[in-house]
Short mmCIF file of C-alpha atoms and ligand atoms in Angstrom, two decimals:
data_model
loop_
_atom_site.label_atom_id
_atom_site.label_comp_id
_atom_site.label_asym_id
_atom_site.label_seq_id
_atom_site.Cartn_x
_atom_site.Cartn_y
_atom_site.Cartn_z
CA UNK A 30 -157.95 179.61 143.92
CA UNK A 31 -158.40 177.21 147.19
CA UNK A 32 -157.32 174.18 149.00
CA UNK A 33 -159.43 171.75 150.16
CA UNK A 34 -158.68 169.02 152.32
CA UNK A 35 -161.41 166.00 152.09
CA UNK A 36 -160.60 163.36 155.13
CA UNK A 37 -163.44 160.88 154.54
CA UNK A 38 -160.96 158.04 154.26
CA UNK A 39 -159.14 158.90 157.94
CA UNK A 40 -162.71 158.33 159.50
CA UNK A 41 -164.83 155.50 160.51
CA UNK A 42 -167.72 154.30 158.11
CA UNK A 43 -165.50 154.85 155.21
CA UNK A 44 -162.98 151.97 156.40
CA UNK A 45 -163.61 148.43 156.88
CA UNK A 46 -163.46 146.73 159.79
CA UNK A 47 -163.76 149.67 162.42
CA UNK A 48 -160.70 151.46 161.41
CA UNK A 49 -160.61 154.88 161.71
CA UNK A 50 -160.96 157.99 163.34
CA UNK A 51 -164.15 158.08 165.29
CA UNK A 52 -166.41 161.18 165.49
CA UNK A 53 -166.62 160.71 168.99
CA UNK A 54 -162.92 161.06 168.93
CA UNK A 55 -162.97 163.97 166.89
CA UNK A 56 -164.98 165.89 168.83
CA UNK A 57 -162.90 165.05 172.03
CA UNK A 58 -159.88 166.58 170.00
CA UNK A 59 -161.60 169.71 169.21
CA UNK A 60 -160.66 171.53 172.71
CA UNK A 61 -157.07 170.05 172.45
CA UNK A 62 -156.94 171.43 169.15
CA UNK A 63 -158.62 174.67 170.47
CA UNK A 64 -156.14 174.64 173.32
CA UNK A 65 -153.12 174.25 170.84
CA UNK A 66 -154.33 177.16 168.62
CA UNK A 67 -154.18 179.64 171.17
CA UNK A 68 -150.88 178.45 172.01
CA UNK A 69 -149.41 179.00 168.86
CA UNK A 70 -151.64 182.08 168.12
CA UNK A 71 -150.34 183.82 171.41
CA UNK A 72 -147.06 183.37 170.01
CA UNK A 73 -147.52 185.60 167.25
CA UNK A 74 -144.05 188.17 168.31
CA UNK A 75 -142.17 184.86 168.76
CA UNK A 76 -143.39 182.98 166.01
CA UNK A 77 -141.86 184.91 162.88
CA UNK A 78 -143.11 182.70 160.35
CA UNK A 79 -146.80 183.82 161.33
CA UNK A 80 -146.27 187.11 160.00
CA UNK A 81 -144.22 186.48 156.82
CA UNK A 82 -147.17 186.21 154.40
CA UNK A 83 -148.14 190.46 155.28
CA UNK A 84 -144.36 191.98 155.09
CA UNK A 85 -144.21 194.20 152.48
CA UNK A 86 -140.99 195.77 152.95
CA UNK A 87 -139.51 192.28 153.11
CA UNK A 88 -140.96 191.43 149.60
CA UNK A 89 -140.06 195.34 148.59
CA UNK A 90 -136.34 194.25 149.86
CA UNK A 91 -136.44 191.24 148.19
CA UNK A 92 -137.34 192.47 144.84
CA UNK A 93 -134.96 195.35 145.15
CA UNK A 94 -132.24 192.56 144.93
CA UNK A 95 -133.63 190.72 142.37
CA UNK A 96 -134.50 193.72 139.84
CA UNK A 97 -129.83 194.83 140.75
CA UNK A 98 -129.04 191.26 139.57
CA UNK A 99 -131.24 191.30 136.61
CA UNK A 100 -129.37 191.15 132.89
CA UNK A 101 -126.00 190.93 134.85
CA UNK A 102 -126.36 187.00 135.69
CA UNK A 103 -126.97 183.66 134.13
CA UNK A 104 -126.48 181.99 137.49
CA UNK A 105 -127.43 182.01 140.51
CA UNK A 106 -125.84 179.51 143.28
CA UNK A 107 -127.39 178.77 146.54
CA UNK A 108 -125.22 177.82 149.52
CA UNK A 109 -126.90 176.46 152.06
CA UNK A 110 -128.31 173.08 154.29
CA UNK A 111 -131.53 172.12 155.90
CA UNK A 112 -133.99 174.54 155.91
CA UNK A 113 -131.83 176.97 154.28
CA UNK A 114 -131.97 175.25 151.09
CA UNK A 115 -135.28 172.76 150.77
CA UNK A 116 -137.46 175.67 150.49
CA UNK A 117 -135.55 177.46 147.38
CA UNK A 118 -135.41 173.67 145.86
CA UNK A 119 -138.91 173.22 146.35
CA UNK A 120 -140.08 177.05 144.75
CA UNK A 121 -137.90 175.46 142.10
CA UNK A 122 -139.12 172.84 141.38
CA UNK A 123 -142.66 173.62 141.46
CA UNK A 124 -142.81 176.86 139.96
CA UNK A 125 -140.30 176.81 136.79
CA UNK A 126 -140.72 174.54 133.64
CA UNK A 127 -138.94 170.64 134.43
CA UNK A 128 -135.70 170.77 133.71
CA UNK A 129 -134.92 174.44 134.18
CA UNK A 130 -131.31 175.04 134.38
CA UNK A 131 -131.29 172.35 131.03
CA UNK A 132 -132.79 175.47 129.51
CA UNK A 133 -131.43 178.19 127.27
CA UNK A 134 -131.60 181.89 128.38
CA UNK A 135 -134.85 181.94 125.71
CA UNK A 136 -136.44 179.49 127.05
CA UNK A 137 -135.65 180.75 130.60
CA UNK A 138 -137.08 184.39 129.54
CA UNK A 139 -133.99 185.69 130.46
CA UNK A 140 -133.93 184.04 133.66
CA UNK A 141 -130.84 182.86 135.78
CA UNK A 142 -130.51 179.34 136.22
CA UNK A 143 -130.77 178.34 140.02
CA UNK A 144 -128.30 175.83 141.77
CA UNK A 145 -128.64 174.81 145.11
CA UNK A 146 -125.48 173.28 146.70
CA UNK A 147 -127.31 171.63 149.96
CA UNK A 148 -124.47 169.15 150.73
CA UNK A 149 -120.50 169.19 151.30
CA UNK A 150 -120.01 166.34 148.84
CA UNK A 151 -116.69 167.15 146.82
CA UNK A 152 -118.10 165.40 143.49
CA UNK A 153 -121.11 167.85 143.52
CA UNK A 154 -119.69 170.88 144.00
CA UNK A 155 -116.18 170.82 142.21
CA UNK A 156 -118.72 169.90 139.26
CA UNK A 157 -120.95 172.68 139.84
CA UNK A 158 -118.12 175.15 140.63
CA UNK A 159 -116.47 173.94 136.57
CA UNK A 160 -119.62 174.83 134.67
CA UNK A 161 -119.98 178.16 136.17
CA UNK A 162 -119.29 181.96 134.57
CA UNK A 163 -118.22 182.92 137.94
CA UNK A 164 -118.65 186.54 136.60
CA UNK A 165 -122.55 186.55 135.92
CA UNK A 166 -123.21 184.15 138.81
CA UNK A 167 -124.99 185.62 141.54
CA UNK A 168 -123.80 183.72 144.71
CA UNK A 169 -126.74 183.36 147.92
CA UNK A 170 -124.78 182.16 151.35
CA UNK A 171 -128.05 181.24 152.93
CA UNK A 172 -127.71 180.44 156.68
CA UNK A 173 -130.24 181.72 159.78
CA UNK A 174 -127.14 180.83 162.38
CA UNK A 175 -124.30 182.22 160.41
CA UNK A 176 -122.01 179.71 160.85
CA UNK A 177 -123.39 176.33 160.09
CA UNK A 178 -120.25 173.70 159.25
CA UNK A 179 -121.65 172.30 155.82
CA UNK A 180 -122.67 176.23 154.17
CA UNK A 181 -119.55 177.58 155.56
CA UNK A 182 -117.28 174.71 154.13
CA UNK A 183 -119.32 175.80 150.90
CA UNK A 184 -118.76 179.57 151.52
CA UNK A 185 -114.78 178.87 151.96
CA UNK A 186 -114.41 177.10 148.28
CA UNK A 187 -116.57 179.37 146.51
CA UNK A 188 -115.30 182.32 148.02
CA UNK A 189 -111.60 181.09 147.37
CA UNK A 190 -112.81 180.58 143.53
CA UNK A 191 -114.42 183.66 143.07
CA UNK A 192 -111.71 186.07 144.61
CA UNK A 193 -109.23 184.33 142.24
CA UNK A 194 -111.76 184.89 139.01
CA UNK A 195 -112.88 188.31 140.11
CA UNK A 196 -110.17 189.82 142.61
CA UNK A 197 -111.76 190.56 145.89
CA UNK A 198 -114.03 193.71 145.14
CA UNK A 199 -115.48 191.45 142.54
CA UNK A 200 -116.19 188.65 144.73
CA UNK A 201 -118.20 190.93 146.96
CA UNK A 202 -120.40 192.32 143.96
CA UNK A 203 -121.57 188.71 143.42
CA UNK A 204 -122.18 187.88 146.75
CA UNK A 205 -125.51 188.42 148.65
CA UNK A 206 -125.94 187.20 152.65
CA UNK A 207 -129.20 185.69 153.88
CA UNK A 208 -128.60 185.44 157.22
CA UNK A 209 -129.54 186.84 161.24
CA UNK A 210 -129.49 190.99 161.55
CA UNK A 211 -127.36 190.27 164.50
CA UNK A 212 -125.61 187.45 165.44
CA UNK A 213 -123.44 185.02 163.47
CA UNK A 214 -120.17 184.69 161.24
CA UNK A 215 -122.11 185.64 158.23
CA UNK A 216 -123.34 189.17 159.57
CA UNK A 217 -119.91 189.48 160.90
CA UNK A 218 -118.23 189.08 157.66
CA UNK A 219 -121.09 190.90 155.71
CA UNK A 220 -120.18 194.31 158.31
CA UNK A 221 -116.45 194.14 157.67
CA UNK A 222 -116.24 193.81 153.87
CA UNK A 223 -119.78 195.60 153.21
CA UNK A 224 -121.25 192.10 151.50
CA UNK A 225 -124.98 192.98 150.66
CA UNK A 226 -126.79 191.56 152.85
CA UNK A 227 -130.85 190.47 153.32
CA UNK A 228 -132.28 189.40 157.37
CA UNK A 229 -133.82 186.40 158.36
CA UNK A 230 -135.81 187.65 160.82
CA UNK A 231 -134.53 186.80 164.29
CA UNK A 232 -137.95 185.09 165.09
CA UNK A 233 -138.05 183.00 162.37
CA UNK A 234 -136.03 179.66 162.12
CA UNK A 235 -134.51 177.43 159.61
CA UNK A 236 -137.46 175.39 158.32
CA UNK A 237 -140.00 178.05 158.95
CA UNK A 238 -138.19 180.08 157.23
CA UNK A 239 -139.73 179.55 153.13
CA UNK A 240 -141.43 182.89 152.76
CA UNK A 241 -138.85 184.80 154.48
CA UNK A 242 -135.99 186.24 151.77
CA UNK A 243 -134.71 182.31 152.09
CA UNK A 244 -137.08 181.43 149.81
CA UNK A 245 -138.57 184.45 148.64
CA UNK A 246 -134.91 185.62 146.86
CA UNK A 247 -134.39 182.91 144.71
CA UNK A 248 -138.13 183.21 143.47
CA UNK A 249 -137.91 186.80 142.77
CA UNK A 250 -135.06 186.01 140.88
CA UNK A 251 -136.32 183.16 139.15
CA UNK A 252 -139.19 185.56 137.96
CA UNK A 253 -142.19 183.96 140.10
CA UNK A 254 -144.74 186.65 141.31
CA UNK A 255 -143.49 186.72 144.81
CA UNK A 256 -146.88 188.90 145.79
CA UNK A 257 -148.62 185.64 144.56
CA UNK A 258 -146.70 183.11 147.11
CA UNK A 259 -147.61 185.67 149.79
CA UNK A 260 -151.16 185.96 149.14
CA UNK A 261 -151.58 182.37 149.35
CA UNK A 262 -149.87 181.97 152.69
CA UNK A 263 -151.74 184.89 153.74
CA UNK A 264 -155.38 183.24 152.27
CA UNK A 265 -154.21 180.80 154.56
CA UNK A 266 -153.67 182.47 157.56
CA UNK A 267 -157.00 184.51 157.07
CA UNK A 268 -158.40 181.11 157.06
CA UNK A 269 -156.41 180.00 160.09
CA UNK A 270 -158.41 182.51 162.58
CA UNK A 271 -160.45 180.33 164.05
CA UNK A 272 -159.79 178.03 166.45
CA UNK A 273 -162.51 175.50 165.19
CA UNK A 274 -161.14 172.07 163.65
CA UNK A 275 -164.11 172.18 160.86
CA UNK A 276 -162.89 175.69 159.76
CA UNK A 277 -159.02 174.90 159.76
CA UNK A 278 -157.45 173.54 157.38
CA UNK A 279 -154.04 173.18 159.05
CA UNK A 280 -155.67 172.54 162.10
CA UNK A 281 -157.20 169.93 160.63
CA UNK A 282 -154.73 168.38 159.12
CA UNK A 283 -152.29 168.50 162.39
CA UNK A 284 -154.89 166.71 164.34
CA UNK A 285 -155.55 163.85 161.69
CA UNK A 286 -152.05 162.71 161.98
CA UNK A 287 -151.61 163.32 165.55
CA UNK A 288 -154.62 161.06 166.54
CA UNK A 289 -153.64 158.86 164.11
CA UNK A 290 -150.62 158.65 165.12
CA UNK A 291 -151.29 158.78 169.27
CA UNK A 292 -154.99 157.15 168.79
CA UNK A 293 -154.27 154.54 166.18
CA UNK A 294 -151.05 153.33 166.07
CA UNK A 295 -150.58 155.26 162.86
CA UNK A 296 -147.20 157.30 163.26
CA UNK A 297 -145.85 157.05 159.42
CA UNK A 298 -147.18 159.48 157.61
CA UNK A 299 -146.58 160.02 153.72
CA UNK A 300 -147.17 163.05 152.02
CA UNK A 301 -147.57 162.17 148.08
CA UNK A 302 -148.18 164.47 146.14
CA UNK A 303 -149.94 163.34 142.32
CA UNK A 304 -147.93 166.19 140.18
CA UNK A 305 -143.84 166.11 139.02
CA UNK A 306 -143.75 170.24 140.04
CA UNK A 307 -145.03 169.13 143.75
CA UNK A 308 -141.80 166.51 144.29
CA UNK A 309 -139.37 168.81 146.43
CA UNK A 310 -142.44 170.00 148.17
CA UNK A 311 -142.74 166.74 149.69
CA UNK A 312 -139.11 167.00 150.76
CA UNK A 313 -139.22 169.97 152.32
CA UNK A 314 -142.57 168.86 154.52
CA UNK A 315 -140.38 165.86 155.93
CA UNK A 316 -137.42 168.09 157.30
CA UNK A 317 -140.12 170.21 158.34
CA UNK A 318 -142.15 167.77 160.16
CA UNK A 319 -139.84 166.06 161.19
CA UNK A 320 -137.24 168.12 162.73
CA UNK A 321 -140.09 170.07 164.57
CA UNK A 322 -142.00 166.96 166.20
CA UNK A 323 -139.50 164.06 166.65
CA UNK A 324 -138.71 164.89 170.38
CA UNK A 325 -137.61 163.68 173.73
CA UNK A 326 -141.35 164.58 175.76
CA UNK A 327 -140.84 166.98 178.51
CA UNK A 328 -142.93 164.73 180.29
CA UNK A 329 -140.50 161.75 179.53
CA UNK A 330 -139.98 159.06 176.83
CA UNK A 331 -140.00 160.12 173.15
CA UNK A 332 -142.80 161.06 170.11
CA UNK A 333 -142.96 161.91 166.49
CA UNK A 334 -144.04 160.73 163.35
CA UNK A 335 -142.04 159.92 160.58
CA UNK A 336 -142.28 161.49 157.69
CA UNK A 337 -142.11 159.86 154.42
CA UNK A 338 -142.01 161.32 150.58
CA UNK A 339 -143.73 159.96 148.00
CA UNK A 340 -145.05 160.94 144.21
CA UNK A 341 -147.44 159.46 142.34
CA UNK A 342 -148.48 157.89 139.79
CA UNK A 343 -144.24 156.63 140.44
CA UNK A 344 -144.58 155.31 143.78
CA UNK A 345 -147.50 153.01 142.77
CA UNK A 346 -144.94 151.28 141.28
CA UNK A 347 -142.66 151.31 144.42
CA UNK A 348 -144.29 152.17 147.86
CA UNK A 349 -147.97 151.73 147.66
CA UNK A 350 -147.25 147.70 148.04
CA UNK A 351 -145.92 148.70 151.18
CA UNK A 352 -148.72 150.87 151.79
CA UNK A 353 -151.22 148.53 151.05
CA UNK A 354 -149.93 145.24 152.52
CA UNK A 355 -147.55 146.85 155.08
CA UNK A 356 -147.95 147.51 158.73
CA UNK A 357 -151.02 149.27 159.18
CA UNK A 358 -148.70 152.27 160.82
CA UNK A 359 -149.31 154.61 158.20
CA UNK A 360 -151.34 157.40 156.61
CA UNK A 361 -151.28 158.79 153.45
CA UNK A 362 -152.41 162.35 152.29
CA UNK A 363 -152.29 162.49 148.65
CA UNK A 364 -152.00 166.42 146.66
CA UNK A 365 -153.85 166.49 143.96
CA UNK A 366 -154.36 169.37 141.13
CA UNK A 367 -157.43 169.79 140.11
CA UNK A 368 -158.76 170.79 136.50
CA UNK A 369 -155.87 169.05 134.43
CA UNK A 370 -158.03 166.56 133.06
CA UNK A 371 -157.93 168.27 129.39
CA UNK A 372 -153.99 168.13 129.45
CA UNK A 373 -151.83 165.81 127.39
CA UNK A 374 -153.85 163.81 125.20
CA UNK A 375 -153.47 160.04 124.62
CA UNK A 376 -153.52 159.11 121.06
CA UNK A 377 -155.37 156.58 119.68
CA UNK A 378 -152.91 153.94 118.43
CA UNK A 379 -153.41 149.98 118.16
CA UNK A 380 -156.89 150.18 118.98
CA UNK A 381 -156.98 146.45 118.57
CA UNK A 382 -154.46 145.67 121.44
CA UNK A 383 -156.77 145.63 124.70
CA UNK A 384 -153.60 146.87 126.96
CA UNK A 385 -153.49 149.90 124.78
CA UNK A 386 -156.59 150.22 122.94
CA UNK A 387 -158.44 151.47 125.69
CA UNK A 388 -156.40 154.10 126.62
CA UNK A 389 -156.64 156.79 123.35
CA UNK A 390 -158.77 159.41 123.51
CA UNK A 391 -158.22 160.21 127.16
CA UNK A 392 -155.47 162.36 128.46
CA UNK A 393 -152.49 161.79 130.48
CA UNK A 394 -154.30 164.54 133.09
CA UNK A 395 -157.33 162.52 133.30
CA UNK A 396 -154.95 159.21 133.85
CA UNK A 397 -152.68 161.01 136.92
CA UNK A 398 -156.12 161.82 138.28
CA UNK A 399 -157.78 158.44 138.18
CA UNK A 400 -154.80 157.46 139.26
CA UNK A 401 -154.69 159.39 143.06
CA UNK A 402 -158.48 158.55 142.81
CA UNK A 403 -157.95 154.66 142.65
CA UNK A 404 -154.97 154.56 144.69
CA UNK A 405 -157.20 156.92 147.71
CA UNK A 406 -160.00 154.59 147.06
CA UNK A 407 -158.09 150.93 147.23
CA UNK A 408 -156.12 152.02 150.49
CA UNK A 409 -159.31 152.84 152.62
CA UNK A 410 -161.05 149.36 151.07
CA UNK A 411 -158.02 148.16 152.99
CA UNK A 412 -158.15 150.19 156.00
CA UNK A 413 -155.59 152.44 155.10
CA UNK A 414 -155.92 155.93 156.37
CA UNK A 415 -155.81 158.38 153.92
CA UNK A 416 -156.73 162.29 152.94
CA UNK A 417 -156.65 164.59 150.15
CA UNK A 418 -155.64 168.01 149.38
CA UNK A 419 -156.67 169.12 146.50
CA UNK A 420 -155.72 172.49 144.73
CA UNK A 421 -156.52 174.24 141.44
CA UNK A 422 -152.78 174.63 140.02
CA UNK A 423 -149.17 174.41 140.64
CA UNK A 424 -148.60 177.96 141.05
CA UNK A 425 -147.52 180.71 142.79
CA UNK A 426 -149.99 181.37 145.03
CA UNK A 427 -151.09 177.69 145.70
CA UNK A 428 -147.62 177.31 146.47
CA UNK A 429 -147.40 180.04 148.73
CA UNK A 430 -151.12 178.47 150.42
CA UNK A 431 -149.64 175.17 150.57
CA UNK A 432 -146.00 176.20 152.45
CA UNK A 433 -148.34 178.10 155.41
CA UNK A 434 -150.69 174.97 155.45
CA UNK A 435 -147.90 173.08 156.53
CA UNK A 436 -146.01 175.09 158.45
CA UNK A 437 -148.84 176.17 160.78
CA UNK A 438 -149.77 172.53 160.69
CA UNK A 439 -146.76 172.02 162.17
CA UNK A 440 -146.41 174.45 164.90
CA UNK A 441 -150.14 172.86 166.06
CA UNK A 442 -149.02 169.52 165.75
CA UNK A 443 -145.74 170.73 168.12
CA UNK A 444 -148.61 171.78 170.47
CA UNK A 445 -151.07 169.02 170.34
CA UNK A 446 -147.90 166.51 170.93
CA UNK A 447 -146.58 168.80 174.01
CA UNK A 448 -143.52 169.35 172.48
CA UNK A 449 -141.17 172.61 171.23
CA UNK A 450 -141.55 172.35 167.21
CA UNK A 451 -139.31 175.21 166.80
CA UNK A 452 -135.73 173.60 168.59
CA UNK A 453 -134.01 170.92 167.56
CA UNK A 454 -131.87 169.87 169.81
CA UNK A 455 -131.04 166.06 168.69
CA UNK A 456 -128.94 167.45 165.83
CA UNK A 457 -126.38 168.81 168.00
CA UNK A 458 -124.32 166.07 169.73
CA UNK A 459 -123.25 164.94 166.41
CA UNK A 460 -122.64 168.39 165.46
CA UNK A 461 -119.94 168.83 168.27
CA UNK A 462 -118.56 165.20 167.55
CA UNK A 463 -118.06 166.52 164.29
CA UNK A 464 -116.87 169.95 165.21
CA UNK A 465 -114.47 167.80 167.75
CA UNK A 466 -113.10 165.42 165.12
CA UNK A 467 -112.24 168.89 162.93
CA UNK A 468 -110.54 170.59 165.89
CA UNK A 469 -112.57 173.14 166.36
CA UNK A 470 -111.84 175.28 169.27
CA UNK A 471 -114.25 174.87 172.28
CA UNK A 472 -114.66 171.14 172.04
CA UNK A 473 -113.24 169.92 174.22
CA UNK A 474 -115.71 168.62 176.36
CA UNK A 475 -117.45 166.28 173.20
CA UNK A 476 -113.51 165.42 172.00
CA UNK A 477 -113.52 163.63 175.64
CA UNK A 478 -117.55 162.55 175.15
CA UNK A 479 -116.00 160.74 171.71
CA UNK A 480 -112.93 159.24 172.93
CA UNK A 481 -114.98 157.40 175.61
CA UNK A 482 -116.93 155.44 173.28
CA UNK A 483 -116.49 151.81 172.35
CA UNK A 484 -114.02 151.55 169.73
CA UNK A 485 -115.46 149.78 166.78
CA UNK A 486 -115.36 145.65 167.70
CA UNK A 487 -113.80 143.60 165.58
CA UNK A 488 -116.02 140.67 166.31
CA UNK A 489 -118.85 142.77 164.60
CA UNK A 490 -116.96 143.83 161.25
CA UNK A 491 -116.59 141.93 158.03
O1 PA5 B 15 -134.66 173.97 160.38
C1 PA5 B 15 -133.60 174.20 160.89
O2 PA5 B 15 -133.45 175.00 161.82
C2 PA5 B 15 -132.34 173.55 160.35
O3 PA5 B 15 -132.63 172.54 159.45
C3 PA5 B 15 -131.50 174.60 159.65
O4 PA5 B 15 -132.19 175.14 158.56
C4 PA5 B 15 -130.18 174.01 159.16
O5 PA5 B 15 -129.52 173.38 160.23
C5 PA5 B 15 -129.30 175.10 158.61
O6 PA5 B 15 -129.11 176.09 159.57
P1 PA5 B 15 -128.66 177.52 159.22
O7 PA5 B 15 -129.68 178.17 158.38
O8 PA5 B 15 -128.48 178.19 160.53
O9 PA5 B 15 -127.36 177.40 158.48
#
């Protein structure tokens, strides 16, 4: 079991023409990165996510849950947005058979099926809402703040459809609360009508929040070995101690972007993962990184990368052109699985057609391998900055291993940029526009803010 992250092709000597990250400038880095892991390391009380791979009695909690729900549902339906719902997509994803909730309750071992409504769009969830046994679906309102627009939108229809299947005592038996111990319309709610209820610990936000019971629940119930994503994160974090770039892997990574980003004009930066299971993942690392690092400087003007999701060997046949040929603004760090180079063997059919022929007798895990291989190789023959992370499997505790990679990652990157990775204030003036718009009480002030802009011109629509 290990990651390994092999950054040849980010440095010069392995790209032409002088590209690349110099040692010199590597070594500059290393107090900045030193500086920036003490930072985040001192913040260890404040910084919940930090601690989430070593709490038992949250995984004890968690499982409790899980074992109650066990034989009594089919379902199990995920309200939520943002960082309340990526991470529970992305366990999905990665750790049950493709196609999951296609399966039958044999094929599932008896496992629910897991939807995640992340959006408010009408189509969506009035078709979600008509192919549900509202009786043996187990229904997660997922939400740190309590009182998010989108999840409580959700909460309102399926909370209106339940109490009409189930009566209201029913309704409350299926529902479960992921949400603040204190604060919020959630907990509120959950202490007047006694809904069951599971913390997000106060110190631990939205997109940190993976290993917490946001994304630990809907494992547990899915049947994934919950220890197993722990001990990953926690490998991780063992790993994380020192403050030395050679011996960090998240450090590491954090510091490759950020001086390609601030050293070489590099600030798009794909994360494309070589494996179907690892898709979501790559999702959830772009709200991640980039709600935590795109920020107005303290010092003044703006930084951040972008972000961008990508999965190969599909995207060779859609991004890597752009990659290639593109502006040389990006990097690339490729996952790769190891050790899959036995799976899914290519038969050996019209051996006489050279577009074929050539391709029986190997196997379709040798092919996605060769594949990240060539693709690593050709970018850095063209300059193209690039890294790999390899692991062993797609599996519980790689999983676990890769979520704390990137999550420290980011909370060093927040620091080596000078920036808070943990607010995100941008989102909000659109939030109270929108809140305005709906008539919510208290917004006044952005109802005024929205009247005073430009209507739309007429000399600019067709
Ligand atoms: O990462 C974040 O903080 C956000 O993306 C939140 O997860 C998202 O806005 C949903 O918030 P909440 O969990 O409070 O409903």
């Amino acid at each position: 079991m290990s990651l390994a992250l092999d950054f040849t092709n980010m440095m010069a000597g392995a790209l032409p023409g002088g590209a690349g990250i110099t040692p010199a400038q590597w070594e500059a880095a290393a107090p900045r990165f030193a500086a920036a892991h003490a930072a985040v390391h001192a913040r260890t009380a404040t910084l919940g996510f930090l601690s989430l791979p070593h709490d038992r009695a949250m995984r004890a909690q968690v499982e409790a849950v899980a074992a109650d729900a066990r034989d009594r549902v089919d379902d199990v339906l995920l309200l939520g947005i943002g960082g309340s719902a990526l991470g529970p997509i992305a366990v999905r994803t990665a750790l049950c058979p493709p196609g999951w909730n296609a399966l039958d309750a044999t094929a599932r071992g008896g496992r629910p099926r897991l939807h995640v409504l992340d959006n408010v769009d009408p189509v969506t969830i009035a078709a979600t809402l008509a192919r549900l046994d509202l009786q043996r679906t187990l229904v997660l309102v997922v939400s740190k703040s309590g009182g998010t627009v989108e999840t409580m939108a959700q909460y309102l229809i399926v909370r209106e459809a339940m109490a009409r299947r189930l009566g209201e005592g029913g309704a409350r038996r299926q529902l479960v609360f992921l949400t603040d111990p204190v604060v919020g319309a959630l907990r509120r709610i959950a202490r007047e009508e006694g809904i069951r209820t599971l913390d997000i610990p106060a110190n631990v936000g939205g997109r940190f929040s993976v290993l917490s019971p946001v994304g630990l629940l809907p494992a547990a119930l899915l049947g994934v070995d919950v220890a197993a994503l722990q001990a990953g994160a926690a490998d991780v974090m063992a790993r994380a101690e020192q403050p030395l770039l050679a011996a960090n892997l998240p450090g590491a990574f954090a510091t490759l972007q950020w001086l390609a980003d601030t050293a070489h004009g590099r600030p798009i930066q794909v994360l494309m993962p070589y494996a179907d299971p690892l898709r979501d993942l790559a999702l959830w690392f772009v709200q991640l990184w980039a709600e935590s690092l795109g920020k107005r400087h303290p010092a003044g003007g703006h930084v951040g990368p972008t972000p961008v999701p990508a999965v190969g060997a599909t995207d060779q046949h859609a991004q890597v052109q752009l990659f290639m040929e593109g502006p040389l603004d990006k990097t690339v760090t490729f996952v790769a699985v190891r050790g899959r180079e036995g799976d899914g063997s290519i038969p050996a059919r019209h051996a006489d057609i050279p577009e074929l022929g050539y391709l029986g007798g190997h196997t379709l895990g040798e092919l996605i391998a060769i594949e990240q291989r060539a693709t690593a190789g050709a970018l850095a023959a063209r300059g193209r900055f690039n890294a790999t992370l390899a692991i062993d499997a797609v599996d519980a505790w790689h999983l676990g291993a890769l979520f704390q990679t990137f999550a420290l990652a980011t909370a060093y990157a927040g620091a080596l940029y000078g920036v808070d990775a943990f607010d995100q204030p941008g989102v909000e003036l659109g939030k109270q526009f929108a809140y305005a718009l709906l008539g919510r009480p208290g917004s006044e002030g952005a109802r005024a803010e929205w009247d005073a802009l430009p209507s739309p011109d007429p000399r600019w629509q067709l």
